[in-house]
XYZ file of C-alpha atoms in Angstrom:
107
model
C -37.637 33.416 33.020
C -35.753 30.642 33.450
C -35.081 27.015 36.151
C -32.172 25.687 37.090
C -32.811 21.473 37.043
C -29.824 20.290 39.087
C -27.690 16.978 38.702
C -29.408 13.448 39.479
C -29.048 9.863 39.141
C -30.840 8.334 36.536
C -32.757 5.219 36.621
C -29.611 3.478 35.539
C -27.179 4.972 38.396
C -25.761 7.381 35.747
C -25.255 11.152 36.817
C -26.890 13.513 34.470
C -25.360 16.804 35.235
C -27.104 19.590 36.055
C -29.029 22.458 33.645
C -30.790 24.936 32.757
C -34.418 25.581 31.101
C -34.986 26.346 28.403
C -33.028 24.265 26.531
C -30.760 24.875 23.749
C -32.651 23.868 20.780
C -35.442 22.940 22.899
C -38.965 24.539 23.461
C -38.623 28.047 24.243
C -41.834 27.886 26.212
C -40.274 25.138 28.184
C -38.809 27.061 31.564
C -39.692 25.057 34.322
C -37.842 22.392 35.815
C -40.289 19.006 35.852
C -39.580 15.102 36.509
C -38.676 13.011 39.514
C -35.383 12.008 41.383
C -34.304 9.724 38.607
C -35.462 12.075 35.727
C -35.753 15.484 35.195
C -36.871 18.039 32.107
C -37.816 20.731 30.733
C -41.439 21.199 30.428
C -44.089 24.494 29.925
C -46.298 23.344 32.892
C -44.764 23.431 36.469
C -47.551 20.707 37.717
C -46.133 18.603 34.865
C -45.419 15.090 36.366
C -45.037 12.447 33.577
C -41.895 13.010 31.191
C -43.314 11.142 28.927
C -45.596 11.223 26.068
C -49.015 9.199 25.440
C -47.215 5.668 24.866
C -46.602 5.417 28.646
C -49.433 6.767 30.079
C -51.319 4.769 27.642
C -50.694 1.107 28.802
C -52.042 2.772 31.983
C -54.897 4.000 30.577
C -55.507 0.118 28.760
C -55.099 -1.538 31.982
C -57.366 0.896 34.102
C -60.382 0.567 31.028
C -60.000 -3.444 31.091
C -60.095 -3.663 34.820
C -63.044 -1.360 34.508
C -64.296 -3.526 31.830
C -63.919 -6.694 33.753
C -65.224 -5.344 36.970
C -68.557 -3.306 35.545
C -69.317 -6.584 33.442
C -69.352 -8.645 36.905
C -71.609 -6.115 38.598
C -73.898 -6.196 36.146
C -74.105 -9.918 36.258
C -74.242 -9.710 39.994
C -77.431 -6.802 39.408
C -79.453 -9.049 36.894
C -78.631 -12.050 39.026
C -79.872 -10.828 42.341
C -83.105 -9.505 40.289
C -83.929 -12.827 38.734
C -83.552 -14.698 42.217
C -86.476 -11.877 43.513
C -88.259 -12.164 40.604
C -88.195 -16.215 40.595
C -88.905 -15.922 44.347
C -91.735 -14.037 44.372
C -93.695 -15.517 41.191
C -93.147 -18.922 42.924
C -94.300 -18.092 45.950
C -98.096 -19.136 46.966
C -100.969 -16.551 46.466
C -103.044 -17.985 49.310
C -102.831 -19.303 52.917
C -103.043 -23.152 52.732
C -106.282 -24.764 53.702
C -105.377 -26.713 56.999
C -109.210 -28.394 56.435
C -109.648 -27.528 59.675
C -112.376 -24.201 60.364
C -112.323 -22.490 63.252
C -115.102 -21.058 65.144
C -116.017 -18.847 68.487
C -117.673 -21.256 71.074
């Protein structure tokens, strides 16, 4: 079994001609075509969609886990705030009905 990648331009506005999986000297497991427009490869998986190996899907993965980070500290600040506020709120509050002085009575 074997894919056919054809020609493209590459990021740089080269043309990369056209060929075929596997490669020669490559992976012999590798016969699908994978990649974009602008890049295209050899690859085992035909739902393979990043050419690349762990160093570029890993300043993704930094990125995503700090905004993550950033955003689950804030919630939790919001969460302890909002209970403090009740908690302050309802400790403070009075445990009895003012005494106007005044007593009211049926005539």
């Amino acid at each position: 079994m074997s894919a056919e990648c054809s020609s493209y331009l590459n990021a740089d506005k080269v043309l990369v001609s056209g060929f075929s999986c596997p490669r020669a000297g490559g992976d012999a497991r590798a016969v699908f075509c994978c990649g974009f427009q602008d890049v295209k490869y050899c690859c085992d998986d035909p739902h393979s969609f990043f050419p690349y190996e762990h160093s570029y899907m890993w300043w993704l993965s930094v990125g995503a886990l700090v905004g993550l980070s950033i955003a689950a500290v804030v919630l939790f600040a919001f969460i302890i705030t909002v209970c403090v506020l009740c908690y302050l709120f309802i400790s403070t509050k009075p445990r009895s009905k003012l005494d106007t002085g005044l007593s009211l009575q049926m005539a």
